[in-house]
Amino acid sequence: MSFPSFVFHQLFVRSAQLPPAISPKDQNIPITGSNTGIGLGAARQCVKMDANNLIPAVRNISKGKATKADILKSNSASKTRVEVWNLNQEFIKSVNAFGKRVQGLLRLGVAILNAAIFKFDWPSSPETGFESSLQGNHLSTAPLTLYLLQVLGKTSRELKRTTRLTATSSEVALWTPFKEQKPERILDYLNDQECESARH
């Protein structure tokens, strides 16, 4: 995105109207990236609105337990149950295990995908060989989304009410040149360090 385009968007482009609110009451709500930022804020809000069961999905269980304490402290009167689950999106095995566990839930009303990986060096996922942020932020998010949609769809059909999947992002994503649309092997191009430098 060029600077003039950025200014134009800031002055004249307005966000789409939000859909009708969905009450988190009686809902199971998994939130990835729930230990900081938007994810933590969303978790606190869900507790404030008396969600039935909040599921912070975290890479590190001990940090997740600290997050749980923080979330509950934000509204000590809430009856929300907070259940910390393990999820490391650098590993497909972890995504599959989490997804299968989600499918064991009878209902799922809302899911919030907020997890992100950002590293200054060039580490690769030891499981897939793809660069860590590419694996965690994109390649693992796709199957995770499919797992969640199955349960969200089932819940919506059975209870005849709207369910919601939200993936957080940033307007900064619009600023990055989309050269990846031209190569025949897009994943190979995305996994190239020169391309990664442009993305970050």
mmCIF file of N, CA and C in Angstrom, residues 51-170:
data_model
loop_
_atom_site.group_PDB
_atom_site.id
_atom_site.type_symbol
_atom_site.label_atom_id
_atom_site.label_comp_id
_atom_site.label_asym_id
_atom_site.label_seq_id
_atom_site.Cartn_x
_atom_site.Cartn_y
_atom_site.Cartn_z
ATOM 1 N N ALA A 51 -19.429 -16.145 29.843
ATOM 2 C CA ALA A 51 -19.317 -17.311 28.961
ATOM 3 C C ALA A 51 -19.343 -18.572 29.814
ATOM 4 N N ASN A 52 -19.857 -19.642 29.264
ATOM 5 C CA ASN A 52 -19.937 -20.892 30.020
ATOM 6 C C ASN A 52 -18.557 -21.484 30.261
ATOM 7 N N ASN A 53 -17.795 -21.626 29.181
ATOM 8 C CA ASN A 53 -16.484 -22.277 29.271
ATOM 9 C C ASN A 53 -15.513 -21.598 28.323
ATOM 10 N N LEU A 54 -14.510 -20.955 28.877
ATOM 11 C CA LEU A 54 -13.491 -20.280 28.080
ATOM 12 C C LEU A 54 -12.274 -21.186 27.959
ATOM 13 N N ILE A 55 -11.760 -21.328 26.738
ATOM 14 C CA ILE A 55 -10.636 -22.235 26.501
ATOM 15 C C ILE A 55 -9.453 -21.455 25.929
ATOM 16 N N PRO A 56 -8.551 -20.937 26.778
ATOM 17 C CA PRO A 56 -7.329 -20.327 26.258
ATOM 18 C C PRO A 56 -6.428 -21.422 25.674
ATOM 19 N N ALA A 57 -6.105 -21.294 24.399
ATOM 20 C CA ALA A 57 -5.235 -22.268 23.729
ATOM 21 C C ALA A 57 -3.825 -21.691 23.705
ATOM 22 N N VAL A 58 -2.883 -22.369 24.361
ATOM 23 C CA VAL A 58 -1.554 -21.795 24.578
ATOM 24 C C VAL A 58 -0.451 -22.795 24.246
ATOM 25 N N ARG A 59 0.710 -22.243 23.895
ATOM 26 C CA ARG A 59 1.874 -23.103 23.622
ATOM 27 C C ARG A 59 2.495 -23.616 24.915
ATOM 28 N N ASN A 60 2.433 -22.784 25.941
ATOM 29 C CA ASN A 60 3.080 -23.105 27.207
ATOM 30 C C ASN A 60 2.018 -23.189 28.307
ATOM 31 N N ILE A 61 1.804 -24.384 28.838
ATOM 32 C CA ILE A 61 0.737 -24.593 29.816
ATOM 33 C C ILE A 61 0.945 -23.774 31.086
ATOM 34 N N SER A 62 2.196 -23.670 31.560
ATOM 35 C CA SER A 62 2.435 -22.908 32.792
ATOM 36 C C SER A 62 2.094 -21.429 32.591
ATOM 37 N N LYS A 63 2.442 -20.878 31.425
ATOM 38 C CA LYS A 63 2.066 -19.493 31.126
ATOM 39 C C LYS A 63 0.553 -19.388 30.953
ATOM 40 N N GLY A 64 -0.027 -20.451 30.411
ATOM 41 C CA GLY A 64 -1.474 -20.475 30.246
ATOM 42 C C GLY A 64 -2.199 -20.420 31.580
ATOM 43 N N LYS A 65 -1.647 -21.096 32.575
ATOM 44 C CA LYS A 65 -2.258 -21.073 33.911
ATOM 45 C C LYS A 65 -2.164 -19.678 34.530
ATOM 46 N N ALA A 66 -1.054 -18.994 34.250
ATOM 47 C CA ALA A 66 -0.917 -17.615 34.734
ATOM 48 C C ALA A 66 -1.935 -16.713 34.037
ATOM 49 N N THR A 67 -2.144 -16.964 32.744
ATOM 50 C CA THR A 67 -3.157 -16.214 31.995
ATOM 51 C C THR A 67 -4.544 -16.481 32.559
ATOM 52 N N LYS A 68 -4.811 -17.729 32.884
ATOM 53 C CA LYS A 68 -6.105 -18.101 33.476
ATOM 54 C C LYS A 68 -6.352 -17.305 34.755
ATOM 55 N N ALA A 69 -5.341 -17.233 35.614
ATOM 56 C CA ALA A 69 -5.478 -16.488 36.870
ATOM 57 C C ALA A 69 -5.759 -15.013 36.594
ATOM 58 N N ASP A 70 -5.069 -14.463 35.594
ATOM 59 C CA ASP A 70 -5.256 -13.060 35.222
ATOM 60 C C ASP A 70 -6.675 -12.819 34.717
ATOM 61 N N ILE A 71 -7.155 -13.743 33.871
ATOM 62 C CA ILE A 71 -8.497 -13.613 33.300
ATOM 63 C C ILE A 71 -9.558 -13.661 34.397
ATOM 64 N N LEU A 72 -9.430 -14.619 35.296
ATOM 65 C CA LEU A 72 -10.417 -14.760 36.371
ATOM 66 C C LEU A 72 -10.361 -13.581 37.344
ATOM 67 N N LYS A 73 -9.160 -13.053 37.549
ATOM 68 C CA LYS A 73 -8.997 -11.909 38.449
ATOM 69 C C LYS A 73 -9.707 -10.677 37.893
ATOM 70 N N SER A 74 -9.810 -10.597 36.559
ATOM 71 C CA SER A 74 -10.435 -9.430 35.934
ATOM 72 C C SER A 74 -11.923 -9.342 36.255
ATOM 73 N N ASN A 75 -12.522 -10.481 36.633
ATOM 74 C CA ASN A 75 -13.933 -10.478 37.030
ATOM 75 C C ASN A 75 -14.171 -11.644 37.980
ATOM 76 N N SER A 76 -13.856 -11.429 39.223
ATOM 77 C CA SER A 76 -13.895 -12.512 40.212
ATOM 78 C C SER A 76 -15.308 -13.027 40.478
ATOM 79 N N ALA A 77 -16.326 -12.238 40.122
ATOM 80 C CA ALA A 77 -17.708 -12.658 40.368
ATOM 81 C C ALA A 77 -18.245 -13.576 39.265
ATOM 82 N N SER A 78 -17.515 -13.682 38.178
ATOM 83 C CA SER A 78 -17.995 -14.477 37.043
ATOM 84 C C SER A 78 -18.006 -15.967 37.379
ATOM 85 N N LYS A 79 -18.960 -16.675 36.798
ATOM 86 C CA LYS A 79 -19.059 -18.122 36.980
ATOM 87 C C LYS A 79 -18.429 -18.888 35.812
ATOM 88 N N THR A 80 -17.762 -18.166 34.932
ATOM 89 C CA THR A 80 -17.138 -18.796 33.771
ATOM 90 C C THR A 80 -16.065 -19.797 34.191
ATOM 91 N N ARG A 81 -16.098 -20.957 33.582
ATOM 92 C CA ARG A 81 -15.028 -21.938 33.787
ATOM 93 C C ARG A 81 -13.943 -21.645 32.759
ATOM 94 N N VAL A 82 -12.694 -21.626 33.189
ATOM 95 C CA VAL A 82 -11.566 -21.390 32.282
ATOM 96 C C VAL A 82 -10.712 -22.644 32.258
ATOM 97 N N GLU A 83 -10.566 -23.214 31.081
ATOM 98 C CA GLU A 83 -9.885 -24.499 30.907
ATOM 99 C C GLU A 83 -8.734 -24.323 29.914
ATOM 100 N N VAL A 84 -7.504 -24.395 30.374
ATOM 101 C CA VAL A 84 -6.330 -24.172 29.520
ATOM 102 C C VAL A 84 -6.024 -25.422 28.693
ATOM 103 N N TRP A 85 -5.945 -25.234 27.371
ATOM 104 C CA TRP A 85 -5.594 -26.326 26.459
ATOM 105 C C TRP A 85 -4.289 -26.004 25.748
ATOM 106 N N ASN A 86 -3.549 -27.033 25.422
ATOM 107 C CA ASN A 86 -2.279 -26.854 24.716
ATOM 108 C C ASN A 86 -2.497 -26.772 23.207
ATOM 109 N N LEU A 87 -1.837 -25.807 22.578
ATOM 110 C CA LEU A 87 -1.846 -25.683 21.117
ATOM 111 C C LEU A 87 -0.585 -24.960 20.677
ATOM 112 N N ASN A 88 0.238 -25.633 19.889
ATOM 113 C CA ASN A 88 1.429 -25.020 19.305
ATOM 114 C C ASN A 88 1.296 -25.110 17.794
ATOM 115 N N GLN A 89 1.017 -23.989 17.163
ATOM 116 C CA GLN A 89 0.724 -23.986 15.734
ATOM 117 C C GLN A 89 1.950 -24.176 14.851
ATOM 118 N N GLU A 90 3.117 -24.280 15.441
ATOM 119 C CA GLU A 90 4.293 -24.647 14.655
ATOM 120 C C GLU A 90 4.276 -26.134 14.317
ATOM 121 N N PHE A 91 3.420 -26.886 15.002
ATOM 122 C CA PHE A 91 3.385 -28.338 14.829
ATOM 123 C C PHE A 91 1.992 -28.796 14.415
ATOM 124 N N ILE A 92 1.897 -29.437 13.255
ATOM 125 C CA ILE A 92 0.620 -29.954 12.768
ATOM 126 C C ILE A 92 0.048 -30.992 13.738
ATOM 127 N N LYS A 93 0.923 -31.785 14.354
ATOM 128 C CA LYS A 93 0.440 -32.778 15.321
ATOM 129 C C LYS A 93 -0.321 -32.104 16.459
ATOM 130 N N SER A 94 0.180 -30.972 16.905
ATOM 131 C CA SER A 94 -0.479 -30.234 17.979
ATOM 132 C C SER A 94 -1.822 -29.678 17.507
ATOM 133 N N VAL A 95 -1.846 -29.174 16.274
ATOM 134 C CA VAL A 95 -3.095 -28.653 15.700
ATOM 135 C C VAL A 95 -4.130 -29.768 15.589
ATOM 136 N N ASN A 96 -3.697 -30.933 15.103
ATOM 137 C CA ASN A 96 -4.616 -32.069 14.966
ATOM 138 C C ASN A 96 -5.153 -32.527 16.322
ATOM 139 N N ALA A 97 -4.263 -32.580 17.315
ATOM 140 C CA ALA A 97 -4.688 -33.003 18.657
ATOM 141 C C ALA A 97 -5.699 -32.015 19.235
ATOM 142 N N PHE A 98 -5.425 -30.729 19.056
ATOM 143 C CA PHE A 98 -6.343 -29.695 19.543
ATOM 144 C C PHE A 98 -7.675 -29.783 18.803
ATOM 145 N N GLY A 99 -7.597 -29.937 17.471
ATOM 146 C CA GLY A 99 -8.812 -30.006 16.664
ATOM 147 C C GLY A 99 -9.694 -31.177 17.048
ATOM 148 N N LYS A 100 -9.078 -32.323 17.296
ATOM 149 C CA LYS A 100 -9.858 -33.500 17.695
ATOM 150 C C LYS A 100 -10.471 -33.311 19.084
ATOM 151 N N ARG A 101 -9.742 -32.605 19.925
ATOM 152 C CA ARG A 101 -10.286 -32.331 21.259
ATOM 153 C C ARG A 101 -11.488 -31.388 21.159
ATOM 154 N N VAL A 102 -11.381 -30.395 20.285
ATOM 155 C CA VAL A 102 -12.497 -29.473 20.054
ATOM 156 C C VAL A 102 -13.722 -30.232 19.553
ATOM 157 N N GLN A 103 -13.486 -31.206 18.676
ATOM 158 C CA GLN A 103 -14.604 -31.969 18.123
ATOM 159 C C GLN A 103 -15.297 -32.829 19.179
ATOM 160 N N GLY A 104 -14.660 -32.990 20.314
ATOM 161 C CA GLY A 104 -15.287 -33.711 21.411
ATOM 162 C C GLY A 104 -16.269 -32.861 22.204
ATOM 163 N N LEU A 105 -16.256 -31.547 21.940
ATOM 164 C CA LEU A 105 -17.203 -30.658 22.619
ATOM 165 C C LEU A 105 -18.590 -30.819 22.007
ATOM 166 N N LEU A 106 -19.604 -30.795 22.833
ATOM 167 C CA LEU A 106 -20.970 -30.922 22.324
ATOM 168 C C LEU A 106 -21.401 -29.668 21.577
ATOM 169 N N ARG A 107 -20.924 -28.520 22.056
ATOM 170 C CA ARG A 107 -21.309 -27.250 21.444
ATOM 171 C C ARG A 107 -20.112 -26.314 21.354
ATOM 172 N N LEU A 108 -20.165 -25.456 20.362
ATOM 173 C CA LEU A 108 -19.137 -24.425 20.202
ATOM 174 C C LEU A 108 -19.828 -23.202 19.618
ATOM 175 N N GLY A 109 -19.854 -22.123 20.377
ATOM 176 C CA GLY A 109 -20.592 -20.944 19.928
ATOM 177 C C GLY A 109 -19.740 -19.913 19.227
ATOM 178 N N VAL A 110 -18.533 -19.702 19.747
ATOM 179 C CA VAL A 110 -17.629 -18.685 19.216
ATOM 180 C C VAL A 110 -16.214 -19.234 19.266
ATOM 181 N N ALA A 111 -15.411 -18.913 18.260
ATOM 182 C CA ALA A 111 -13.978 -19.243 18.278
ATOM 183 C C ALA A 111 -13.211 -18.016 17.801
ATOM 184 N N ILE A 112 -12.148 -17.685 18.512
ATOM 185 C CA ILE A 112 -11.344 -16.507 18.168
ATOM 186 C C ILE A 112 -9.910 -16.945 17.907
ATOM 187 N N LEU A 113 -9.440 -16.692 16.680
ATOM 188 C CA LEU A 113 -8.075 -17.054 16.286
ATOM 189 C C LEU A 113 -7.210 -15.799 16.324
ATOM 190 N N ASN A 114 -6.347 -15.723 17.314
ATOM 191 C CA ASN A 114 -5.524 -14.536 17.517
ATOM 192 C C ASN A 114 -4.034 -14.862 17.618
ATOM 193 N N ALA A 115 -3.682 -16.143 17.609
ATOM 194 C CA ALA A 115 -2.272 -16.527 17.782
ATOM 195 C C ALA A 115 -1.437 -16.087 16.584
ATOM 196 N N ALA A 116 -0.215 -15.668 16.866
ATOM 197 C CA ALA A 116 0.720 -15.289 15.802
ATOM 198 C C ALA A 116 2.141 -15.556 16.269
ATOM 199 N N ILE A 117 2.980 -15.874 15.305
ATOM 200 C CA ILE A 117 4.397 -16.126 15.577
ATOM 201 C C ILE A 117 5.210 -15.097 14.815
ATOM 202 N N PHE A 118 6.139 -14.445 15.497
ATOM 203 C CA PHE A 118 7.044 -13.506 14.829
ATOM 204 C C PHE A 118 8.435 -13.680 15.412
ATOM 205 N N LYS A 119 9.381 -14.017 14.552
ATOM 206 C CA LYS A 119 10.763 -14.211 14.990
ATOM 207 C C LYS A 119 11.696 -13.480 14.035
ATOM 208 N N PHE A 120 12.740 -12.868 14.595
ATOM 209 C CA PHE A 120 13.649 -12.077 13.777
ATOM 210 C C PHE A 120 14.648 -12.944 13.010
ATOM 211 N N ASP A 121 14.929 -14.130 13.531
ATOM 212 C CA ASP A 121 15.852 -15.004 12.806
ATOM 213 C C ASP A 121 15.039 -15.832 11.810
ATOM 214 N N TRP A 122 15.599 -16.929 11.334
ATOM 215 C CA TRP A 122 14.943 -17.719 10.287
ATOM 216 C C TRP A 122 14.771 -19.157 10.757
ATOM 217 N N PRO A 123 14.001 -19.379 11.825
ATOM 218 C CA PRO A 123 13.807 -20.756 12.284
ATOM 219 C C PRO A 123 12.759 -21.462 11.436
ATOM 220 N N SER A 124 12.909 -22.755 11.331
ATOM 221 C CA SER A 124 11.925 -23.557 10.604
ATOM 222 C C SER A 124 11.197 -24.469 11.574
ATOM 223 N N SER A 125 9.974 -24.809 11.228
ATOM 224 C CA SER A 125 9.252 -25.797 12.013
ATOM 225 C C SER A 125 9.979 -27.124 11.875
ATOM 226 N N PRO A 126 10.397 -27.734 12.975
ATOM 227 C CA PRO A 126 11.121 -29.009 12.887
ATOM 228 C C PRO A 126 10.267 -30.127 12.309
ATOM 229 N N GLU A 127 8.973 -29.916 12.285
ATOM 230 C CA GLU A 127 8.064 -30.954 11.799
ATOM 231 C C GLU A 127 7.838 -30.874 10.291
ATOM 232 N N THR A 128 7.695 -29.644 9.766
ATOM 233 C CA THR A 128 7.354 -29.486 8.347
ATOM 234 C C THR A 128 8.474 -28.894 7.504
ATOM 235 N N GLY A 129 9.424 -28.211 8.146
ATOM 236 C CA GLY A 129 10.497 -27.571 7.397
ATOM 237 C C GLY A 129 10.151 -26.180 6.907
ATOM 238 N N PHE A 130 8.901 -25.765 7.044
ATOM 239 C CA PHE A 130 8.524 -24.416 6.648
ATOM 240 C C PHE A 130 8.945 -23.424 7.724
ATOM 241 N N GLU A 131 9.227 -22.196 7.296
ATOM 242 C CA GLU A 131 9.605 -21.133 8.219
ATOM 243 C C GLU A 131 8.516 -20.999 9.288
ATOM 244 N N SER A 132 8.923 -20.737 10.512
ATOM 245 C CA SER A 132 8.021 -20.823 11.666
ATOM 246 C C SER A 132 6.783 -19.937 11.563
ATOM 247 N N SER A 133 6.962 -18.679 11.149
ATOM 248 C CA SER A 133 5.794 -17.798 11.089
ATOM 249 C C SER A 133 4.856 -18.198 9.958
ATOM 250 N N LEU A 134 5.411 -18.669 8.843
ATOM 251 C CA LEU A 134 4.579 -19.162 7.745
ATOM 252 C C LEU A 134 3.770 -20.371 8.206
ATOM 253 N N GLN A 135 4.443 -21.265 8.913
ATOM 254 C CA GLN A 135 3.766 -22.468 9.403
ATOM 255 C C GLN A 135 2.700 -22.117 10.443
ATOM 256 N N GLY A 136 3.101 -21.337 11.441
ATOM 257 C CA GLY A 136 2.188 -21.052 12.540
ATOM 258 C C GLY A 136 1.058 -20.106 12.192
ATOM 259 N N ASN A 137 1.372 -19.060 11.433
ATOM 260 C CA ASN A 137 0.377 -18.023 11.165
ATOM 261 C C ASN A 137 -0.564 -18.363 10.020
ATOM 262 N N HIS A 138 -0.111 -19.226 9.117
ATOM 263 C CA HIS A 138 -0.909 -19.484 7.911
ATOM 264 C C HIS A 138 -1.223 -20.963 7.702
ATOM 265 N N LEU A 139 -0.186 -21.763 7.543
ATOM 266 C CA LEU A 139 -0.401 -23.161 7.163
ATOM 267 C C LEU A 139 -1.137 -23.952 8.239
ATOM 268 N N SER A 140 -0.877 -23.655 9.487
ATOM 269 C CA SER A 140 -1.579 -24.363 10.567
ATOM 270 C C SER A 140 -2.951 -23.767 10.856
ATOM 271 N N THR A 141 -3.124 -22.493 10.513
ATOM 272 C CA THR A 141 -4.413 -21.855 10.761
ATOM 273 C C THR A 141 -5.505 -22.455 9.883
ATOM 274 N N ALA A 142 -5.137 -22.896 8.684
ATOM 275 C CA ALA A 142 -6.129 -23.464 7.759
ATOM 276 C C ALA A 142 -6.783 -24.732 8.322
ATOM 277 N N PRO A 143 -6.013 -25.766 8.700
ATOM 278 C CA PRO A 143 -6.676 -26.951 9.261
ATOM 279 C C PRO A 143 -7.357 -26.673 10.599
ATOM 280 N N LEU A 144 -6.773 -25.770 11.393
ATOM 281 C CA LEU A 144 -7.406 -25.412 12.667
ATOM 282 C C LEU A 144 -8.791 -24.817 12.417
ATOM 283 N N THR A 145 -8.878 -23.952 11.420
ATOM 284 C CA THR A 145 -10.157 -23.344 11.053
ATOM 285 C C THR A 145 -11.172 -24.401 10.640
ATOM 286 N N LEU A 146 -10.732 -25.379 9.855
ATOM 287 C CA LEU A 146 -11.645 -26.432 9.397
ATOM 288 C C LEU A 146 -12.173 -27.262 10.567
ATOM 289 N N TYR A 147 -11.295 -27.581 11.497
ATOM 290 C CA TYR A 147 -11.740 -28.309 12.699
ATOM 291 C C TYR A 147 -12.831 -27.518 13.434
ATOM 292 N N LEU A 148 -12.574 -26.234 13.628
ATOM 293 C CA LEU A 148 -13.508 -25.394 14.377
ATOM 294 C C LEU A 148 -14.833 -25.226 13.639
ATOM 295 N N LEU A 149 -14.752 -25.045 12.315
ATOM 296 C CA LEU A 149 -15.971 -24.834 11.533
ATOM 297 C C LEU A 149 -16.912 -26.033 11.594
ATOM 298 N N GLN A 150 -16.341 -27.223 11.668
ATOM 299 C CA GLN A 150 -17.190 -28.416 11.760
ATOM 300 C C GLN A 150 -18.082 -28.364 12.998
ATOM 301 N N VAL A 151 -17.484 -27.999 14.127
ATOM 302 C CA VAL A 151 -18.249 -27.970 15.379
ATOM 303 C C VAL A 151 -19.161 -26.745 15.433
ATOM 304 N N LEU A 152 -18.667 -25.615 14.929
ATOM 305 C CA LEU A 152 -19.502 -24.413 14.889
ATOM 306 C C LEU A 152 -20.736 -24.641 14.020
ATOM 307 N N GLY A 153 -20.531 -25.280 12.858
ATOM 308 C CA GLY A 153 -21.646 -25.558 11.961
ATOM 309 C C GLY A 153 -22.650 -26.517 12.573
ATOM 310 N N LYS A 154 -22.136 -27.550 13.214
ATOM 311 C CA LYS A 154 -23.007 -28.537 13.874
ATOM 312 C C LYS A 154 -23.839 -27.874 14.973
ATOM 313 N N THR A 155 -23.186 -27.028 15.762
ATOM 314 C CA THR A 155 -23.883 -26.316 16.835
ATOM 315 C C THR A 155 -24.974 -25.415 16.269
ATOM 316 N N SER A 156 -24.637 -24.697 15.193
ATOM 317 C CA SER A 156 -25.593 -23.781 14.579
ATOM 318 C C SER A 156 -26.824 -24.520 14.057
ATOM 319 N N ARG A 157 -26.589 -25.661 13.422
ATOM 320 C CA ARG A 157 -27.714 -26.438 12.875
ATOM 321 C C ARG A 157 -28.591 -27.020 13.979
ATOM 322 N N GLU A 158 -27.959 -27.544 15.012
ATOM 323 C CA GLU A 158 -28.723 -28.206 16.072
ATOM 324 C C GLU A 158 -29.513 -27.220 16.929
ATOM 325 N N LEU A 159 -28.889 -26.073 17.222
ATOM 326 C CA LEU A 159 -29.545 -25.102 18.104
ATOM 327 C C LEU A 159 -30.278 -24.008 17.343
ATOM 328 N N LYS A 160 -30.103 -24.025 15.992
ATOM 329 C CA LYS A 160 -30.746 -23.019 15.140
ATOM 330 C C LYS A 160 -30.407 -21.594 15.598
ATOM 331 N N ARG A 161 -29.108 -21.378 15.826
ATOM 332 C CA ARG A 161 -28.657 -20.035 16.168
ATOM 333 C C ARG A 161 -27.289 -19.793 15.545
ATOM 334 N N THR A 162 -26.957 -18.538 15.419
ATOM 335 C CA THR A 162 -25.710 -18.159 14.757
ATOM 336 C C THR A 162 -24.509 -18.483 15.633
ATOM 337 N N THR A 163 -23.471 -19.009 15.003
ATOM 338 C CA THR A 163 -22.178 -19.181 15.663
ATOM 339 C C THR A 163 -21.175 -18.287 14.945
ATOM 340 N N ARG A 164 -20.004 -18.121 15.511
ATOM 341 C CA ARG A 164 -19.074 -17.158 14.924
ATOM 342 C C ARG A 164 -17.623 -17.626 15.034
ATOM 343 N N LEU A 165 -16.889 -17.492 13.924
ATOM 344 C CA LEU A 165 -15.437 -17.703 13.908
ATOM 345 C C LEU A 165 -14.791 -16.381 13.535
ATOM 346 N N THR A 166 -13.879 -15.904 14.367
ATOM 347 C CA THR A 166 -13.202 -14.634 14.116
ATOM 348 C C THR A 166 -11.698 -14.850 14.080
ATOM 349 N N ALA A 167 -11.060 -14.345 13.028
ATOM 350 C CA ALA A 167 -9.597 -14.365 12.935
ATOM 351 C C ALA A 167 -9.114 -12.922 12.946
ATOM 352 N N THR A 168 -8.291 -12.575 13.912
ATOM 353 C CA THR A 168 -7.799 -11.203 14.004
ATOM 354 C C THR A 168 -6.677 -10.978 13.003
ATOM 355 N N SER A 169 -6.532 -9.729 12.600
ATOM 356 C CA SER A 169 -5.465 -9.378 11.661
ATOM 357 C C SER A 169 -5.141 -7.903 11.860
ATOM 358 N N SER A 170 -4.396 -7.357 10.925
ATOM 359 C CA SER A 170 -3.991 -5.964 11.015
ATOM 360 C C SER A 170 -4.042 -5.335 9.630
#
